[in-house]
Coordinates of C-alpha atoms in Angstrom, one line a residue:
X18 CA 0.0 0.0 0.0
X19 CA 1.4 3.4 -0.9
X20 CA 1.5 6.0 1.9
X21 CA -0.7 8.3 -0.2
X22 CA -3.7 6.1 0.5
X23 CA -2.8 5.0 4.0
X24 CA -4.9 6.8 6.6
X25 CA -3.5 5.6 9.9
X26 CA 0.1 5.5 10.8
X27 CA 1.5 5.1 14.3
X28 CA 3.5 8.1 15.8
X29 CA 6.6 6.0 15.5
X30 CA 6.2 5.5 11.7
X31 CA 5.2 9.1 11.2
X32 CA 8.3 10.4 13.0
X33 CA 10.5 7.9 11.1
X34 CA 9.2 9.2 7.8
X35 CA 9.8 12.8 8.8
X36 CA 13.4 11.9 9.6
X37 CA 13.9 10.0 6.4
X38 CA 12.7 13.0 4.3
X39 CA 15.8 14.9 5.6
X40 CA 18.8 14.2 3.3
X41 CA 21.2 13.9 6.2
X42 CA 24.1 12.3 4.4
X43 CA 27.0 12.1 6.9
X44 CA 28.1 14.4 8.5
X45 CA 25.0 16.5 7.7
X46 CA 22.0 16.5 10.0
X47 CA 19.6 18.6 8.0
X48 CA 17.6 19.5 11.2
X49 CA 16.8 15.9 12.1
X50 CA 18.1 16.6 15.6
X51 CA 16.0 19.8 15.7
X52 CA 12.9 17.6 15.2
X53 CA 13.9 15.2 17.9
X54 CA 14.8 18.0 20.3
X55 CA 11.4 19.6 19.9
X56 CA 9.7 16.3 20.8
X57 CA 11.9 15.6 23.8
X58 CA 11.8 19.2 25.2
X59 CA 8.0 19.0 25.2
X60 CA 8.1 16.1 27.6
X61 CA 10.6 17.6 30.1
X62 CA 14.0 16.8 28.7
X63 CA 16.8 19.4 29.3
X64 CA 18.8 19.6 26.0
X65 CA 22.4 20.6 25.4
X66 CA 23.4 21.1 21.8
X67 CA 27.1 20.3 21.1
X68 CA 29.1 20.9 17.9
X69 CA 32.7 20.3 16.9
X70 CA 34.7 20.6 13.7
X71 CA 34.7 23.3 11.0
X72 CA 33.3 23.8 7.5
X73 CA 32.3 20.5 5.8
X74 CA 33.6 18.6 8.9
X75 CA 31.3 20.3 11.3
X76 CA 29.3 17.8 13.3
X77 CA 26.2 18.6 15.4
X78 CA 25.3 16.5 18.4
X79 CA 23.0 16.8 21.4
X80 CA 22.7 15.4 24.9
X81 CA 19.3 15.4 26.5
X82 CA 18.3 14.3 30.0
X83 CA 15.1 14.0 32.0
X84 CA 15.1 13.5 35.8
X85 CA 17.2 14.9 38.6
X86 CA 19.0 12.0 40.2
X87 CA 19.4 8.3 40.3
X88 CA 20.6 5.8 37.7
X89 CA 20.7 6.9 34.1
X90 CA 19.4 5.0 31.1
X91 CA 20.6 6.6 27.8
X92 CA 19.5 6.0 24.3
X93 CA 22.3 6.5 21.7
X94 CA 22.1 6.9 18.0
X95 CA 22.9 8.9 14.9
X96 CA 20.9 11.0 12.5
X97 CA 23.5 10.8 9.6
X98 CA 23.1 8.2 6.9
X99 CA 25.3 6.8 4.2
X100 CA 24.9 8.1 0.6
X101 CA 22.0 6.6 -1.3
X102 CA 24.0 5.3 -4.3
X103 CA 22.4 5.6 -7.8
X104 CA 18.9 6.9 -7.0
X105 CA 17.5 5.6 -10.3
X106 CA 18.2 2.1 -9.0
X107 CA 15.8 2.5 -6.1
X108 CA 12.2 1.3 -6.5
X109 CA 11.2 4.4 -4.4
X110 CA 13.2 7.6 -4.1
X111 CA 15.5 7.2 -1.1
X112 CA 14.5 10.4 0.6
X113 CA 10.8 10.1 -0.1
X114 CA 9.7 7.6 2.5
X115 CA 7.3 5.1 1.1
X116 CA 5.3 2.3 2.7
X117 CA 4.7 -0.7 0.4
X118 CA 3.4 -4.1 1.5
X119 CA 4.1 -3.4 5.2
X120 CA 7.7 -2.1 4.7
X121 CA 8.9 1.4 5.1
X122 CA 11.4 2.2 2.4
X123 CA 14.0 5.0 2.5
X124 CA 17.7 5.7 3.3
X125 CA 18.0 5.4 7.1
X126 CA 14.8 3.4 7.6
X127 CA 16.8 0.7 9.3
X128 CA 20.1 2.4 10.0
X129 CA 19.0 4.2 12.1
X130 CA 16.2 6.7 11.8
X131 CA 13.6 4.1 12.5
X132 CA 15.2 3.3 15.8
X133 CA 15.5 7.1 16.7
X134 CA 11.8 7.5 16.1
X135 CA 11.1 4.4 18.2
X136 CA 13.2 5.8 21.1
X137 CA 11.4 9.2 21.0
X138 CA 7.9 7.7 20.9
X139 CA 8.7 5.1 23.6
X140 CA 9.8 8.0 25.9
X141 CA 6.7 9.9 25.1
X142 CA 4.5 7.1 26.2
X143 CA 6.6 6.2 29.2
X144 CA 6.7 9.8 30.5
X145 CA 2.9 10.1 30.0
X146 CA 2.4 6.9 32.1
X147 CA 5.2 7.5 34.6
X148 CA 5.7 11.3 34.9
X149 CA 7.6 10.8 38.2
X150 CA 9.7 7.9 37.1
X151 CA 12.8 6.8 39.1
X152 CA 16.2 7.7 37.9
X153 CA 17.0 9.5 34.6
X154 CA 16.6 9.1 30.9
X155 CA 19.2 10.4 28.5
X156 CA 19.7 10.8 24.7
X157 CA 23.1 10.9 23.1
X158 CA 22.7 11.7 19.5
X159 CA 25.3 12.4 16.8
X160 CA 25.6 13.0 13.1
X161 CA 29.0 11.5 12.8
X162 CA 28.6 7.7 13.1
X163 CA 28.7 6.9 9.4
X164 CA 31.7 9.1 8.8
X165 CA 35.1 9.4 10.5
X166 CA 33.5 9.3 14.0
X167 CA 35.8 12.1 15.0
X168 CA 33.5 14.8 16.3
X169 CA 30.5 12.8 17.3
X170 CA 29.9 10.4 20.2
X171 CA 33.6 10.3 21.2
X172 CA 33.5 14.0 21.8
X173 CA 30.2 13.9 23.6
X174 CA 31.6 11.3 25.9
X175 CA 34.6 13.4 26.6
X176 CA 32.2 16.3 27.4
X177 CA 30.1 14.1 29.7
X178 CA 33.1 13.0 31.6
X179 CA 34.2 16.6 32.0
X180 CA 30.7 17.2 33.6
X181 CA 31.2 14.2 35.9
X182 CA 28.2 12.7 34.3
X183 CA 27.7 8.9 34.8
X184 CA 25.7 6.8 32.3
X185 CA 24.7 3.5 34.0
X186 CA 22.9 1.8 31.1
X187 CA 22.9 2.6 27.3
X188 CA 20.8 1.2 24.5
X189 CA 22.3 1.9 21.0
X190 CA 19.7 1.7 18.3
X191 CA 21.8 0.0 15.7
X192 CA 19.9 -2.5 13.6
X193 CA 20.9 -5.7 15.5
X194 CA 18.2 -8.1 14.5
X195 CA 18.3 -10.9 11.9
X196 CA 14.7 -12.1 11.2
X197 CA 12.5 -10.1 13.6
X198 CA 13.1 -7.1 15.7
X199 CA 14.5 -8.3 19.0
X200 CA 15.7 -11.7 18.0
X201 CA 19.3 -10.6 18.5
X202 CA 20.9 -8.2 21.0
X203 CA 24.5 -7.1 20.5
X204 CA 25.9 -7.2 24.0
X205 CA 29.5 -6.5 22.9
X206 CA 31.7 -5.9 19.9
X207 CA 35.2 -7.0 18.9
X208 CA 38.0 -4.5 18.9
X209 CA 39.4 -3.1 15.6
X210 CA 43.1 -2.4 15.2
X211 CA 44.4 -1.4 11.8
X212 CA 47.9 -1.4 10.5
X213 CA 49.6 0.4 7.5
X214 CA 52.8 -1.4 6.7
X215 CA 55.5 -0.3 4.2
X216 CA 58.3 -2.8 3.5
X217 CA 61.3 -1.2 1.8
X218 CA 63.4 -2.9 -0.9
X219 CA 65.6 -1.7 -3.7
X220 CA 64.1 -0.9 -7.1
X221 CA 65.9 -2.4 -10.1
X222 CA 65.6 -4.3 -13.4
X223 CA 64.0 -7.7 -13.3
X224 CA 66.9 -9.1 -15.4
X225 CA 69.4 -8.1 -12.8
X226 CA 67.8 -9.3 -9.5
X227 CA 71.2 -9.4 -7.7
X228 CA 71.2 -5.6 -8.0
X229 CA 67.8 -5.2 -6.5
X230 CA 65.9 -6.2 -3.4
X231 CA 62.3 -7.3 -4.1
X232 CA 60.1 -6.3 -1.1
X233 CA 57.3 -8.6 -2.2
X234 CA 59.6 -11.6 -2.0
X235 CA 61.1 -10.4 1.3
X236 CA 57.8 -9.8 3.0
X237 CA 55.8 -12.8 1.7
X238 CA 57.0 -15.2 4.4
X239 CA 56.2 -12.8 7.2
X240 CA 52.7 -12.0 5.7
X241 CA 52.0 -15.7 5.4
X242 CA 53.0 -16.3 9.0
X243 CA 50.8 -13.4 10.2
X244 CA 47.8 -14.8 8.2
X245 CA 48.2 -18.3 9.7
X246 CA 49.0 -17.2 13.3
X247 CA 46.6 -18.3 16.0
X248 CA 46.2 -15.1 17.9
X249 CA 43.8 -16.6 20.4
X250 CA 41.0 -19.1 20.6
X251 CA 38.2 -16.6 21.5
X252 CA 36.0 -17.2 24.5
X253 CA 32.4 -17.8 25.4
X254 CA 31.3 -14.5 24.0
X255 CA 33.8 -13.8 21.1
X256 CA 35.2 -15.8 18.2
X257 CA 38.9 -16.1 17.7
X258 CA 40.8 -13.0 16.8
X259 CA 41.0 -12.4 13.0
X260 CA 43.9 -11.0 11.0
X261 CA 43.0 -9.9 7.5
X262 CA 44.9 -8.1 4.7
X263 CA 42.6 -5.7 3.0
X264 CA 44.9 -3.9 0.6
X265 CA 48.3 -4.7 -0.9
X266 CA 50.2 -2.6 -3.5
X267 CA 53.7 -2.6 -5.1
X268 CA 55.3 -1.9 -8.4
X269 CA 55.2 0.8 -11.1
X270 CA 52.9 -1.0 -13.5
X271 CA 55.8 -2.0 -15.7
X272 CA 56.6 -5.7 -16.1
X273 CA 60.4 -5.3 -16.0
X274 CA 60.8 -3.3 -12.8
X275 CA 61.5 -4.8 -9.4
X276 CA 59.5 -2.5 -7.0
X277 CA 61.2 -0.5 -4.3
X278 CA 58.5 -0.7 -1.7
X279 CA 55.5 -2.8 -0.7
X280 CA 52.5 -1.3 1.0
X281 CA 50.1 -3.5 3.0
X282 CA 46.9 -2.5 4.9
X283 CA 45.7 -5.0 7.4
X284 CA 43.2 -5.2 10.3
X285 CA 42.7 -7.2 13.5
X286 CA 39.2 -7.8 14.8
X287 CA 40.1 -8.9 18.3
X288 CA 38.5 -10.4 21.4
X289 CA 38.7 -9.5 25.0
X290 CA 41.5 -12.2 25.2
X291 CA 44.0 -9.7 23.8
X292 CA 45.0 -6.1 24.0
X293 CA 46.1 -3.5 21.5
X294 CA 49.7 -3.7 23.0
X295 CA 49.9 -7.5 22.8
X296 CA 48.8 -7.5 19.1
X297 CA 51.3 -4.8 18.2
X298 CA 54.2 -6.5 20.0
X299 CA 53.4 -10.0 18.4
X300 CA 53.1 -8.5 14.9
X301 CA 56.3 -6.6 15.1
X302 CA 58.1 -9.6 16.5
X303 CA 57.1 -11.6 13.4
X304 CA 58.2 -8.9 11.1
X305 CA 61.5 -8.5 12.9
X306 CA 62.1 -12.2 12.6
X307 CA 62.5 -11.9 8.9
X308 CA 64.9 -8.9 9.1
X309 CA 62.6 -6.6 7.1
X310 CA 63.3 -2.9 6.7
X311 CA 59.8 -1.6 7.4
X312 CA 57.6 1.2 8.7
X313 CA 54.4 0.4 10.5
X314 CA 51.6 2.8 11.5
X315 CA 48.8 1.7 13.8
X316 CA 45.2 3.0 14.3
X317 CA 43.0 1.7 17.1
X318 CA 39.3 2.2 16.1
X319 CA 38.0 0.7 19.2
X320 CA 38.7 -1.8 22.0
X321 CA 36.4 -4.8 22.5
X322 CA 33.7 -4.5 25.1
X323 CA 31.2 -6.8 26.6
X324 CA 28.1 -6.4 28.7
X325 CA 27.2 -9.7 30.5
X326 CA 23.9 -10.6 32.1
X327 CA 22.9 -7.9 34.5
X328 CA 20.3 -5.2 35.0
X329 CA 20.3 -3.9 31.4
X330 CA 20.6 -7.1 29.5
X331 CA 18.0 -8.8 31.7
X332 CA 15.6 -5.9 31.4
X333 CA 15.9 -5.8 27.7
X334 CA 15.6 -9.6 27.3
X335 CA 12.5 -9.5 29.5
X336 CA 11.0 -6.7 27.5
X337 CA 11.5 -8.5 24.2
X338 CA 9.8 -11.6 25.6
X339 CA 7.0 -9.4 27.0
X340 CA 6.4 -7.6 23.6
X341 CA 7.1 -10.4 21.1
X342 CA 6.9 -13.7 23.2
X343 CA 10.3 -14.4 21.7
X344 CA 13.6 -15.6 23.2
X345 CA 16.5 -13.4 22.1
X346 CA 20.1 -14.3 21.3
X347 CA 23.1 -12.4 22.7
X348 CA 25.8 -11.8 20.1
X349 CA 29.0 -9.9 19.6
X350 CA 29.2 -10.4 15.9
X351 CA 29.5 -7.7 13.3
X352 CA 31.6 -4.5 13.0
X353 CA 32.1 -1.6 15.3
X354 CA 29.6 0.9 16.6
X355 CA 29.6 4.0 18.7
X356 CA 29.1 1.7 21.7
X357 CA 32.9 1.4 21.7
X358 CA 33.2 5.0 22.9
X359 CA 30.5 4.7 25.6
X360 CA 31.5 1.4 27.2
X361 CA 34.9 2.8 28.6
X362 CA 32.8 5.0 30.9
X363 CA 31.9 1.9 32.8
X364 CA 28.5 1.8 31.2
X365 CA 26.5 -1.3 30.5
X366 CA 26.0 -1.0 26.7
X367 CA 23.9 -3.1 24.3
X368 CA 22.7 -2.6 20.8
X369 CA 19.1 -3.4 19.9
X370 CA 17.2 -2.3 16.8
X371 CA 15.4 -3.7 13.7
X372 CA 16.6 -6.1 11.0
X373 CA 20.0 -5.3 9.4
X374 CA 19.5 -7.1 6.1
X375 CA 19.1 -4.0 3.9
X376 CA 21.3 -1.4 5.7
X377 CA 23.6 0.6 3.4
X378 CA 21.9 -1.1 0.4
X379 CA 19.7 0.1 -2.5
X380 CA 16.0 -0.1 -1.3
X381 CA 16.9 0.0 2.4
X382 CA 13.7 -0.8 4.3
X383 CA 12.2 -1.9 7.6
X384 CA 9.0 -3.6 8.6
X385 CA 6.6 -1.1 10.1
X386 CA 5.4 -3.8 12.5
X387 CA 9.1 -4.2 13.6
X388 CA 9.5 -0.5 14.2
X389 CA 6.3 -0.4 16.4
X390 CA 7.6 -3.4 18.3
X391 CA 11.0 -1.8 18.7
X392 CA 9.3 1.2 20.3
X393 CA 7.3 -1.0 22.6
X394 CA 10.5 -2.9 23.6
X395 CA 12.2 0.3 24.5
X396 CA 9.3 1.4 26.5
X397 CA 9.0 -1.9 28.4
X398 CA 12.7 -1.7 29.2
X399 CA 12.2 1.7 30.8
X400 CA 9.3 0.3 32.8
X401 CA 11.6 -2.5 34.1
X402 CA 14.5 -0.2 35.0
X403 CA 12.9 3.1 36.0
X404 CA 9.4 2.5 37.4

């Protein structure tokens, strides 16, 4: 059914559609946050708008809180979306939200404007029914999750710490589910450590190899050992740490020139069994074993984090069972999220949102039933923690 002939939409779906209409390709927000702030302010949230960066890198964020004291449950998410890709390949225009056969189509429907709408409407209902609720409710919203993540959540967390603010529990609205909203909760994420390796040789003519040093040949045994190394065996929550080479480049393009340097980009996705320092030391020990002349730069995108069974996980699992009569699965699979910036505060962090099958794809979509259920799950979680 096309939205033009639908007469009744839930507040969650209406808000999700309003957000999707705004072309907030990262790091732009296009007043998505203004819309959320208006709704939250009207139910008693105190809002602080925060921005960092200049020009095209400027990122807007906000922190909102309701309540004066007690434990704090925060909802976290992002208003920015990835580019749509070729718009003529979409069945419906990516920034003109359309409902067809029970699905809401549009860029950000699943990742993660649908979740943002569900958070807001869940709070509206909860505050109406529990105006004097225990504890506090917070919102940590950025427009820099899909980009470099330089001026978004990481900066807001620094600001919160400077204010001596403590976040006890946090639900990140990333699309975590596989078949039905709530069937998977992400209660942790692997760490991500990237390496940029340059192995130096001596350029020369392939016909005179004794006058050259081929860095490809020199580095190959070391790279093979890195690829076959058992870094750990994982644990009950995480798979074994993975080393993957993502890019490799050498040579001038000519067939008769030994290259002078080899450039390799690699990444570790690592469990709580290891640390950044251990991975660096073990990698460099393997490279040194082969007497390579090299340079190596590192970038830590995030440490692994884990939220085991406790107040937040148990409340969310119970809420999912209450709303959907479904048993949920705890998982640490997938890439990184902004939860990696929040967990180091000592916060219990989970991710729970709709199905992730179409995120970043052409024809991104989400079930309207799932969005309404997601909102109900968020509300029931607040009931269990704050009422």
